[in-house]
Amino acid sequence: MTYRVFPFVLAISLCLGVAGCSDQGDEENADNSAQSDTQSAGSENPPPLDQPSGGDVEISLVSIAPGGGKPVDQQSAAAKAAKGNPQAIEIGRQLFTSFNCNGCHFNGGGGMGPALMDDKWIYGSSMENIASSIREGRPNGMPSFRAMVEGDTVYKLAAYVKSLSENTKPRSDVKLAEPASISEKAAAKDDEGEIKSPEESGR
Amino acid sequence: MKTRPSSRHAFAVLVATFVLATSPTAAFAQATDDPPADDAAAPDVPADPAATGPQPAVGDSVKQLQPDSAPSPTASDETPPPGNEKGDETSQDDETSQDDEISQDHVSSSATEKPQIPDFAAERTDESDWTMPGKTTALTRFSKLDEINDKNVKDLKLAFTFSLGVNRGQESAPLVVNDTLYVVTAYPNHLYALDLTKEGAPLKWSYTPDQPLAAQGVACCDVVNRGAVYSDGKIIYNTLNDTTVAVDAETGKEAWRTKLGRIQEGMTMTMAPTLAGDKVIVGNSGGEMGIRGWVKALDVATGKVVWTANSTGPDEDVKIGERFKPFYDQYKGKDLGVKSWPAGMWKNSGGGAWGWVSYDPELNLVYTGIGNPGPWNSSMRPGDNLWAAGVFARDADTGEAVWYYQTSHHDWNDYDGVNEYMILDMEWKGEKRKVLVHPGRTGYMYILDRETGEVLSAEPFGAITTSDGVDLKTGRIQWVKDKMPDDTGRVKKDLCPAAPGAKDWQPSAYSPDTGLLYVPHQNLCMDLKETEVGYIAGTPFVGAEVRMKPGPGGHRGEFTAWDLTKQKAKWTLKERFPVWSGTVVTAGNVVFYGTMDGWFKALNATTGDELWKFKTSSGIISQPTTWRGPDGHQYIGVLDGVGGWSGAIVAGNLDPRDGTAALGFVNAMTDLPDYTTAGGTLYAFKLPD
């Protein structure tokens, strides 16, 4: 994977003439569907990506570029094919368990690894960003799964990961679980000794 | 995952094999050469050979007891210096009500004395310093300091604070040695030394071990650290990336470091070392990552590994030999650490030793709790799964096993055996016995003979649906069969206690004055569904989907004062959240603990009445300690900084919409972010001048 570095001045000058340079200001920018397979704000237009895997995809982690230009933002054909595709998502879901992704991220809520169902993407929210996180790992402990994902497999995983953050209910709907319903005998130790319920602290 | 489980399982194995074959240097290169094979997934629940044994009437007699004629707060007021005298009064009160409960023969009716802290530890309880998390290697956490007492604690004031610079769960204990306070943080495991001789206790030096960021990715339950130990001019502790370091207490320079494991195998270290003579005893974490657990003894002077004892595998690895004389028959036989597992599974079996180690210098034995077997999916590992989920007594010099007891055979609920095994001496049926007291994750308060490993008593202190008592003839817990996972693969509901147990790592304290054990713990149950899982080195090896919930009554935490002589609770305080902090009790008749919503509290140790509380910035899950400062006055110290497994929702910013997050703990803590934010600060309190 390569991250292209642009000459600062060139990026500025290009920006002057490119309508898409307006500040989109959010990380979803990197995943804007308006971005075609080949679109980028680079100093050159990378060749169209028609290979199944995204080995040469160039993708930035951030949505800002010096001088108001746009960061490199490609999407491979494989990523495009998998994104939002129910079959790909279903295969991705199975892979998510087979690779023990669920051991750290559970069903999107996170644990050892960060939550995936929220709208925060430390390493970018685009299909290519997610695929890159899976392939290469990330420094705070995300392992590199490069040896385990062949061909377009990584995009199916990415499609599932991306789907986790879609159509989730609002957090305000979450209610604390009801207490367990168990027999009196099993709970009997609660009758032992003196029970004190201190004044509810906090609020 | 509902479809074609066998083929998917085979796929996972194939994946592991593929990795091994193609990428020997990748993070997953440690894929086992003997991955959990299909035959290991046999769903049969093993027959319980002890099931026919007599069932003790656990819980039946205790629950009809009327509350104690406990000394009232006024009674304690009448005793000018709170101390032993009052304790003796309590004892007599206890005797009279004792007559009602003879129905249970293992509850001694002739007990006349409160359990005592053995001499080797008792003689250190009046020291000004606090040099190890448990106060002494008996892990009693009792201090004879009594300047702060049940009458003046209400005036306690903040003396100084110090930011730890890390907003993750702070589970460690402030140590005080020679007028310097030492505190270890969660990852990246900074060690700070504060100068107590100067105003405001300014920073003297700090030390940060060299370790990779990636270590954070294999710590199951937040990147915690449970503290350091002082010995021989050095502060010794474990870092997350499997290294024990010794730092010169005076200068802050690293004296030695010993690398003991690899994060690439999913192994971390979070426990506090225990000092055993000229050695420190350390153990690993990673029972959710398919590690193979071990305990090691390191030379305090050099850091060299003196001995290593694995938790599973052949006898030679486990250091089982001629000296091994377990009390119960099920632990007798060759290589049970291999044979009680499906073929080869002992190699990725968990059994980390990530909790407390106690040490009796007179018997020269260390007591090392062993964690849960892996994976959590118990159907994949029929058998007793020795020597996971229990305790070894080992010769401190050689590591040789002397006895073993398993608190949770064929563990199916993550009931680690790592909670403290506190060393006390007590009268039992008219006989003086050397005992270990172990508030277990299973929900039972175990009293074990520490010379033989015999279970003297196991009475419930939490709500229990997963078992029906402990058979004192065989030592085996009596599992409730219809609660156990079966081949229907259905969700098993309302398993109590939940995976963290009725009590987790958070350490208890014992006061010889009151005869009470102070137990911070939780009241949680869970729903559990087993799922397929294949071993891939460096990734979780769990195979269960858990959703925890509040236990009966709806409160999630309890602080229980347990009468060891009567084997029942004297009083219990309910808390909204799990009480995940440790506790300390003093001769001033005061006991301290903290809550996850950020209250540091002092109670009357006899009555449980709340005497004082202080609101901290973040929730508390650390171990409070007490010391006498260079000004001659007593201090109490504690860290805030919510996190750990229970507080992962805050420390890791997890999403409450997924109840299975953080191994299902999030389901029971969805409201914690409404009460506290992440933090990390040391607080020290003293009385006004």
PDB file of N, CA and C in Angstrom, chain B residues 550-629:
ATOM      1  N   PRO B 550     -28.602  -7.337  35.781  1.00  0.00           N
ATOM      2  CA  PRO B 550     -28.573  -7.243  37.237  1.00  0.00           C
ATOM      3  C   PRO B 550     -29.105  -8.526  37.865  1.00  0.00           C
ATOM      4  N   GLY B 551     -28.582  -8.866  39.024  1.00  0.00           N
ATOM      5  CA  GLY B 551     -29.061 -10.030  39.761  1.00  0.00           C
ATOM      6  C   GLY B 551     -30.358  -9.699  40.489  1.00  0.00           C
ATOM      7  N   PRO B 552     -30.854 -10.644  41.294  1.00  0.00           N
ATOM      8  CA  PRO B 552     -32.117 -10.434  42.018  1.00  0.00           C
ATOM      9  C   PRO B 552     -32.050  -9.166  42.859  1.00  0.00           C
ATOM     10  N   GLY B 553     -33.100  -8.381  42.786  1.00  0.00           N
ATOM     11  CA  GLY B 553     -33.136  -7.120  43.528  1.00  0.00           C
ATOM     12  C   GLY B 553     -32.807  -5.930  42.649  1.00  0.00           C
ATOM     13  N   GLY B 554     -32.076  -6.187  41.551  1.00  0.00           N
ATOM     14  CA  GLY B 554     -31.819  -5.118  40.604  1.00  0.00           C
ATOM     15  C   GLY B 554     -30.559  -4.309  40.871  1.00  0.00           C
ATOM     16  N   HIS B 555     -30.037  -4.371  42.109  1.00  0.00           N
ATOM     17  CA  HIS B 555     -28.772  -3.682  42.376  1.00  0.00           C
ATOM     18  C   HIS B 555     -27.657  -4.556  41.819  1.00  0.00           C
ATOM     19  N   ARG B 556     -26.584  -3.906  41.358  1.00  0.00           N
ATOM     20  CA  ARG B 556     -25.536  -4.692  40.690  1.00  0.00           C
ATOM     21  C   ARG B 556     -24.297  -4.895  41.549  1.00  0.00           C
ATOM     22  N   GLY B 557     -24.247  -4.200  42.666  1.00  0.00           N
ATOM     23  CA  GLY B 557     -23.079  -4.338  43.530  1.00  0.00           C
ATOM     24  C   GLY B 557     -23.472  -4.569  44.973  1.00  0.00           C
ATOM     25  N   GLU B 558     -22.565  -5.212  45.710  1.00  0.00           N
ATOM     26  CA  GLU B 558     -22.783  -5.422  47.135  1.00  0.00           C
ATOM     27  C   GLU B 558     -21.448  -5.272  47.870  1.00  0.00           C
ATOM     28  N   PHE B 559     -21.537  -4.807  49.089  1.00  0.00           N
ATOM     29  CA  PHE B 559     -20.382  -4.798  49.969  1.00  0.00           C
ATOM     30  C   PHE B 559     -20.803  -5.571  51.210  1.00  0.00           C
ATOM     31  N   THR B 560     -20.224  -6.741  51.372  1.00  0.00           N
ATOM     32  CA  THR B 560     -20.699  -7.671  52.390  1.00  0.00           C
ATOM     33  C   THR B 560     -19.667  -7.829  53.502  1.00  0.00           C
ATOM     34  N   ALA B 561     -20.133  -7.751  54.734  1.00  0.00           N
ATOM     35  CA  ALA B 561     -19.295  -8.095  55.885  1.00  0.00           C
ATOM     36  C   ALA B 561     -19.652  -9.526  56.267  1.00  0.00           C
ATOM     37  N   TRP B 562     -18.687 -10.398  56.129  1.00  0.00           N
ATOM     38  CA  TRP B 562     -18.952 -11.828  56.281  1.00  0.00           C
ATOM     39  C   TRP B 562     -18.353 -12.320  57.597  1.00  0.00           C
ATOM     40  N   ASP B 563     -19.193 -12.940  58.400  1.00  0.00           N
ATOM     41  CA  ASP B 563     -18.730 -13.491  59.667  1.00  0.00           C
ATOM     42  C   ASP B 563     -18.112 -14.869  59.403  1.00  0.00           C
ATOM     43  N   LEU B 564     -16.802 -14.937  59.524  1.00  0.00           N
ATOM     44  CA  LEU B 564     -16.119 -16.184  59.162  1.00  0.00           C
ATOM     45  C   LEU B 564     -16.415 -17.314  60.125  1.00  0.00           C
ATOM     46  N   THR B 565     -16.654 -16.984  61.371  1.00  0.00           N
ATOM     47  CA  THR B 565     -16.923 -18.030  62.354  1.00  0.00           C
ATOM     48  C   THR B 565     -18.282 -18.670  62.109  1.00  0.00           C
ATOM     49  N   LYS B 566     -19.260 -17.815  61.812  1.00  0.00           N
ATOM     50  CA  LYS B 566     -20.612 -18.347  61.571  1.00  0.00           C
ATOM     51  C   LYS B 566     -20.841 -18.744  60.121  1.00  0.00           C
ATOM     52  N   GLN B 567     -19.933 -18.322  59.241  1.00  0.00           N
ATOM     53  CA  GLN B 567     -20.099 -18.584  57.811  1.00  0.00           C
ATOM     54  C   GLN B 567     -21.405 -18.019  57.280  1.00  0.00           C
ATOM     55  N   LYS B 568     -21.624 -16.778  57.582  1.00  0.00           N
ATOM     56  CA  LYS B 568     -22.777 -16.091  56.986  1.00  0.00           C
ATOM     57  C   LYS B 568     -22.543 -14.582  57.009  1.00  0.00           C
ATOM     58  N   ALA B 569     -23.343 -13.884  56.204  1.00  0.00           N
ATOM     59  CA  ALA B 569     -23.191 -12.432  56.130  1.00  0.00           C
ATOM     60  C   ALA B 569     -23.697 -11.802  57.409  1.00  0.00           C
ATOM     61  N   LYS B 570     -22.947 -10.829  57.897  1.00  0.00           N
ATOM     62  CA  LYS B 570     -23.447 -10.071  59.039  1.00  0.00           C
ATOM     63  C   LYS B 570     -24.266  -8.878  58.546  1.00  0.00           C
ATOM     64  N   TRP B 571     -23.747  -8.184  57.562  1.00  0.00           N
ATOM     65  CA  TRP B 571     -24.535  -7.143  56.906  1.00  0.00           C
ATOM     66  C   TRP B 571     -24.069  -6.991  55.465  1.00  0.00           C
ATOM     67  N   THR B 572     -24.961  -6.466  54.656  1.00  0.00           N
ATOM     68  CA  THR B 572     -24.665  -6.280  53.240  1.00  0.00           C
ATOM     69  C   THR B 572     -25.168  -4.919  52.796  1.00  0.00           C
ATOM     70  N   LEU B 573     -24.293  -4.176  52.152  1.00  0.00           N
ATOM     71  CA  LEU B 573     -24.717  -2.915  51.555  1.00  0.00           C
ATOM     72  C   LEU B 573     -24.941  -3.115  50.068  1.00  0.00           C
ATOM     73  N   LYS B 574     -26.025  -2.559  49.585  1.00  0.00           N
ATOM     74  CA  LYS B 574     -26.287  -2.656  48.148  1.00  0.00           C
ATOM     75  C   LYS B 574     -25.747  -1.425  47.436  1.00  0.00           C
ATOM     76  N   GLU B 575     -25.202  -1.634  46.267  1.00  0.00           N
ATOM     77  CA  GLU B 575     -24.727  -0.519  45.445  1.00  0.00           C
ATOM     78  C   GLU B 575     -25.309  -0.650  44.047  1.00  0.00           C
ATOM     79  N   ARG B 576     -25.460   0.491  43.392  1.00  0.00           N
ATOM     80  CA  ARG B 576     -26.045   0.474  42.054  1.00  0.00           C
ATOM     81  C   ARG B 576     -25.186  -0.334  41.083  1.00  0.00           C
ATOM     82  N   PHE B 577     -23.879  -0.074  41.122  1.00  0.00           N
ATOM     83  CA  PHE B 577     -22.964  -0.743  40.187  1.00  0.00           C
ATOM     84  C   PHE B 577     -22.114  -1.773  40.932  1.00  0.00           C
ATOM     85  N   PRO B 578     -21.554  -2.717  40.186  1.00  0.00           N
ATOM     86  CA  PRO B 578     -20.651  -3.670  40.830  1.00  0.00           C
ATOM     87  C   PRO B 578     -19.619  -2.929  41.687  1.00  0.00           C
ATOM     88  N   VAL B 579     -19.347  -3.432  42.877  1.00  0.00           N
ATOM     89  CA  VAL B 579     -18.282  -2.836  43.689  1.00  0.00           C
ATOM     90  C   VAL B 579     -16.979  -3.471  43.202  1.00  0.00           C
ATOM     91  N   TRP B 580     -16.309  -2.755  42.300  1.00  0.00           N
ATOM     92  CA  TRP B 580     -15.146  -3.304  41.595  1.00  0.00           C
ATOM     93  C   TRP B 580     -13.849  -2.815  42.231  1.00  0.00           C
ATOM     94  N   SER B 581     -13.940  -2.090  43.345  1.00  0.00           N
ATOM     95  CA  SER B 581     -12.725  -1.634  44.024  1.00  0.00           C
ATOM     96  C   SER B 581     -12.339  -2.636  45.091  1.00  0.00           C
ATOM     97  N   GLY B 582     -11.095  -2.556  45.525  1.00  0.00           N
ATOM     98  CA  GLY B 582     -10.679  -3.318  46.688  1.00  0.00           C
ATOM     99  C   GLY B 582     -11.152  -2.614  47.945  1.00  0.00           C
ATOM    100  N   THR B 583     -10.649  -3.055  49.080  1.00  0.00           N
ATOM    101  CA  THR B 583     -11.068  -2.482  50.339  1.00  0.00           C
ATOM    102  C   THR B 583      -9.914  -2.569  51.330  1.00  0.00           C
ATOM    103  N   VAL B 584      -9.958  -1.698  52.330  1.00  0.00           N
ATOM    104  CA  VAL B 584      -8.951  -1.742  53.393  1.00  0.00           C
ATOM    105  C   VAL B 584      -9.681  -1.502  54.708  1.00  0.00           C
ATOM    106  N   VAL B 585      -9.275  -2.225  55.764  1.00  0.00           N
ATOM    107  CA  VAL B 585      -9.915  -2.068  57.066  1.00  0.00           C
ATOM    108  C   VAL B 585      -8.817  -1.781  58.092  1.00  0.00           C
ATOM    109  N   THR B 586      -9.169  -0.966  59.092  1.00  0.00           N
ATOM    110  CA  THR B 586      -8.148  -0.538  60.053  1.00  0.00           C
ATOM    111  C   THR B 586      -8.587  -0.814  61.484  1.00  0.00           C
ATOM    112  N   ALA B 587      -7.607  -0.693  62.384  1.00  0.00           N
ATOM    113  CA  ALA B 587      -7.881  -0.837  63.813  1.00  0.00           C
ATOM    114  C   ALA B 587      -8.720   0.324  64.329  1.00  0.00           C
ATOM    115  N   GLY B 588      -8.911   1.343  63.512  1.00  0.00           N
ATOM    116  CA  GLY B 588      -9.814   2.433  63.864  1.00  0.00           C
ATOM    117  C   GLY B 588     -11.274   2.075  63.660  1.00  0.00           C
ATOM    118  N   ASN B 589     -11.556   0.802  63.383  1.00  0.00           N
ATOM    119  CA  ASN B 589     -12.924   0.322  63.155  1.00  0.00           C
ATOM    120  C   ASN B 589     -13.564   0.998  61.937  1.00  0.00           C
ATOM    121  N   VAL B 590     -12.743   1.253  60.928  1.00  0.00           N
ATOM    122  CA  VAL B 590     -13.237   1.873  59.703  1.00  0.00           C
ATOM    123  C   VAL B 590     -12.841   1.001  58.525  1.00  0.00           C
ATOM    124  N   VAL B 591     -13.747   0.847  57.583  1.00  0.00           N
ATOM    125  CA  VAL B 591     -13.438   0.106  56.352  1.00  0.00           C
ATOM    126  C   VAL B 591     -13.764   1.026  55.168  1.00  0.00           C
ATOM    127  N   PHE B 592     -12.882   1.022  54.167  1.00  0.00           N
ATOM    128  CA  PHE B 592     -12.995   1.924  53.025  1.00  0.00           C
ATOM    129  C   PHE B 592     -13.195   1.139  51.730  1.00  0.00           C
ATOM    130  N   TYR B 593     -14.012   1.688  50.837  1.00  0.00           N
ATOM    131  CA  TYR B 593     -14.110   1.149  49.482  1.00  0.00           C
ATOM    132  C   TYR B 593     -14.633   2.242  48.574  1.00  0.00           C
ATOM    133  N   GLY B 594     -14.549   1.999  47.256  1.00  0.00           N
ATOM    134  CA  GLY B 594     -15.018   2.989  46.289  1.00  0.00           C
ATOM    135  C   GLY B 594     -16.053   2.394  45.357  1.00  0.00           C
ATOM    136  N   THR B 595     -16.837   3.261  44.728  1.00  0.00           N
ATOM    137  CA  THR B 595     -17.890   2.799  43.828  1.00  0.00           C
ATOM    138  C   THR B 595     -17.606   3.255  42.403  1.00  0.00           C
ATOM    139  N   MET B 596     -18.239   2.582  41.469  1.00  0.00           N
ATOM    140  CA  MET B 596     -17.998   2.892  40.059  1.00  0.00           C
ATOM    141  C   MET B 596     -18.641   4.211  39.644  1.00  0.00           C
ATOM    142  N   ASP B 597     -19.552   4.729  40.467  1.00  0.00           N
ATOM    143  CA  ASP B 597     -20.074   6.061  40.159  1.00  0.00           C
ATOM    144  C   ASP B 597     -19.302   7.140  40.914  1.00  0.00           C
ATOM    145  N   GLY B 598     -18.166   6.770  41.501  1.00  0.00           N
ATOM    146  CA  GLY B 598     -17.237   7.783  41.985  1.00  0.00           C
ATOM    147  C   GLY B 598     -17.429   8.252  43.412  1.00  0.00           C
ATOM    148  N   TRP B 599     -17.807   7.363  44.309  1.00  0.00           N
ATOM    149  CA  TRP B 599     -17.852   7.709  45.728  1.00  0.00           C
ATOM    150  C   TRP B 599     -16.826   6.865  46.470  1.00  0.00           C
ATOM    151  N   PHE B 600     -15.983   7.552  47.216  1.00  0.00           N
ATOM    152  CA  PHE B 600     -15.056   6.842  48.107  1.00  0.00           C
ATOM    153  C   PHE B 600     -15.675   6.905  49.498  1.00  0.00           C
ATOM    154  N   LYS B 601     -15.901   5.730  50.104  1.00  0.00           N
ATOM    155  CA  LYS B 601     -16.731   5.675  51.311  1.00  0.00           C
ATOM    156  C   LYS B 601     -15.974   5.082  52.493  1.00  0.00           C
ATOM    157  N   ALA B 602     -16.326   5.555  53.667  1.00  0.00           N
ATOM    158  CA  ALA B 602     -15.838   4.957  54.910  1.00  0.00           C
ATOM    159  C   ALA B 602     -17.048   4.461  55.694  1.00  0.00           C
ATOM    160  N   LEU B 603     -16.962   3.229  56.150  1.00  0.00           N
ATOM    161  CA  LEU B 603     -18.044   2.642  56.947  1.00  0.00           C
ATOM    162  C   LEU B 603     -17.524   2.284  58.329  1.00  0.00           C
ATOM    163  N   ASN B 604     -18.423   2.261  59.279  1.00  0.00           N
ATOM    164  CA  ASN B 604     -18.126   1.660  60.567  1.00  0.00           C
ATOM    165  C   ASN B 604     -17.931   0.156  60.324  1.00  0.00           C
ATOM    166  N   ALA B 605     -16.762  -0.357  60.651  1.00  0.00           N
ATOM    167  CA  ALA B 605     -16.434  -1.738  60.288  1.00  0.00           C
ATOM    168  C   ALA B 605     -17.290  -2.746  61.046  1.00  0.00           C
ATOM    169  N   THR B 606     -17.821  -2.327  62.172  1.00  0.00           N
ATOM    170  CA  THR B 606     -18.649  -3.249  62.949  1.00  0.00           C
ATOM    171  C   THR B 606     -20.085  -3.274  62.438  1.00  0.00           C
ATOM    172  N   THR B 607     -20.621  -2.091  62.196  1.00  0.00           N
ATOM    173  CA  THR B 607     -22.052  -2.007  61.886  1.00  0.00           C
ATOM    174  C   THR B 607     -22.368  -1.798  60.402  1.00  0.00           C
ATOM    175  N   GLY B 608     -21.392  -1.329  59.644  1.00  0.00           N
ATOM    176  CA  GLY B 608     -21.651  -1.046  58.234  1.00  0.00           C
ATOM    177  C   GLY B 608     -22.260   0.322  58.007  1.00  0.00           C
ATOM    178  N   ASP B 609     -22.427   1.101  59.060  1.00  0.00           N
ATOM    179  CA  ASP B 609     -23.001   2.440  58.877  1.00  0.00           C
ATOM    180  C   ASP B 609     -22.028   3.334  58.121  1.00  0.00           C
ATOM    181  N   GLU B 610     -22.571   4.082  57.184  1.00  0.00           N
ATOM    182  CA  GLU B 610     -21.729   4.982  56.403  1.00  0.00           C
ATOM    183  C   GLU B 610     -21.331   6.186  57.255  1.00  0.00           C
ATOM    184  N   LEU B 611     -20.033   6.451  57.320  1.00  0.00           N
ATOM    185  CA  LEU B 611     -19.542   7.523  58.190  1.00  0.00           C
ATOM    186  C   LEU B 611     -19.035   8.728  57.415  1.00  0.00           C
ATOM    187  N   TRP B 612     -18.635   8.501  56.166  1.00  0.00           N
ATOM    188  CA  TRP B 612     -18.011   9.578  55.386  1.00  0.00           C
ATOM    189  C   TRP B 612     -18.006   9.147  53.932  1.00  0.00           C
ATOM    190  N   LYS B 613     -18.083  10.118  53.025  1.00  0.00           N
ATOM    191  CA  LYS B 613     -17.848   9.784  51.629  1.00  0.00           C
ATOM    192  C   LYS B 613     -17.346  11.009  50.880  1.00  0.00           C
ATOM    193  N   PHE B 614     -16.657  10.741  49.800  1.00  0.00           N
ATOM    194  CA  PHE B 614     -16.038  11.799  49.010  1.00  0.00           C
ATOM    195  C   PHE B 614     -16.279  11.476  47.544  1.00  0.00           C
ATOM    196  N   LYS B 615     -16.683  12.505  46.789  1.00  0.00           N
ATOM    197  CA  LYS B 615     -16.964  12.282  45.369  1.00  0.00           C
ATOM    198  C   LYS B 615     -15.692  12.496  44.558  1.00  0.00           C
ATOM    199  N   THR B 616     -15.284  11.456  43.858  1.00  0.00           N
ATOM    200  CA  THR B 616     -14.097  11.560  43.010  1.00  0.00           C
ATOM    201  C   THR B 616     -14.514  11.908  41.584  1.00  0.00           C
ATOM    202  N   SER B 617     -13.507  12.265  40.771  1.00  0.00           N
ATOM    203  CA  SER B 617     -13.800  12.708  39.407  1.00  0.00           C
ATOM    204  C   SER B 617     -14.403  11.599  38.565  1.00  0.00           C
ATOM    205  N   SER B 618     -13.793  10.426  38.671  1.00  0.00           N
ATOM    206  CA  SER B 618     -14.219   9.274  37.868  1.00  0.00           C
ATOM    207  C   SER B 618     -14.575   8.145  38.825  1.00  0.00           C
ATOM    208  N   GLY B 619     -15.137   7.086  38.306  1.00  0.00           N
ATOM    209  CA  GLY B 619     -15.462   5.932  39.135  1.00  0.00           C
ATOM    210  C   GLY B 619     -14.207   5.274  39.694  1.00  0.00           C
ATOM    211  N   ILE B 620     -14.393   4.497  40.770  1.00  0.00           N
ATOM    212  CA  ILE B 620     -13.250   3.884  41.484  1.00  0.00           C
ATOM    213  C   ILE B 620     -13.278   2.370  41.326  1.00  0.00           C
ATOM    214  N   ILE B 621     -12.145   1.827  40.873  1.00  0.00           N
ATOM    215  CA  ILE B 621     -11.998   0.362  40.791  1.00  0.00           C
ATOM    216  C   ILE B 621     -10.629  -0.062  41.319  1.00  0.00           C
ATOM    217  N   SER B 622      -9.989   0.808  42.118  1.00  0.00           N
ATOM    218  CA  SER B 622      -8.623   0.543  42.569  1.00  0.00           C
ATOM    219  C   SER B 622      -8.612  -0.036  43.981  1.00  0.00           C
ATOM    220  N   GLN B 623      -7.419  -0.193  44.521  1.00  0.00           N
ATOM    221  CA  GLN B 623      -7.255  -0.765  45.852  1.00  0.00           C
ATOM    222  C   GLN B 623      -6.812   0.313  46.833  1.00  0.00           C
ATOM    223  N   PRO B 624      -7.696   0.742  47.746  1.00  0.00           N
ATOM    224  CA  PRO B 624      -7.288   1.748  48.723  1.00  0.00           C
ATOM    225  C   PRO B 624      -6.253   1.175  49.696  1.00  0.00           C
ATOM    226  N   THR B 625      -5.360   2.039  50.142  1.00  0.00           N
ATOM    227  CA  THR B 625      -4.357   1.630  51.134  1.00  0.00           C
ATOM    228  C   THR B 625      -4.230   2.729  52.177  1.00  0.00           C
ATOM    229  N   THR B 626      -3.531   2.435  53.273  1.00  0.00           N
ATOM    230  CA  THR B 626      -3.340   3.432  54.322  1.00  0.00           C
ATOM    231  C   THR B 626      -1.906   3.379  54.822  1.00  0.00           C
ATOM    232  N   TRP B 627      -1.399   4.536  55.273  1.00  0.00           N
ATOM    233  CA  TRP B 627      -0.012   4.605  55.735  1.00  0.00           C
ATOM    234  C   TRP B 627       0.123   5.763  56.719  1.00  0.00           C
ATOM    235  N   ARG B 628       1.262   5.785  57.407  1.00  0.00           N
ATOM    236  CA  ARG B 628       1.577   6.920  58.257  1.00  0.00           C
ATOM    237  C   ARG B 628       2.640   7.734  57.542  1.00  0.00           C
ATOM    238  N   GLY B 629       2.340   9.010  57.326  1.00  0.00           N
ATOM    239  CA  GLY B 629       3.252   9.862  56.565  1.00  0.00           C
ATOM    240  C   GLY B 629       4.408  10.345  57.403  1.00  0.00           C
TER     241      GLY B 629
END
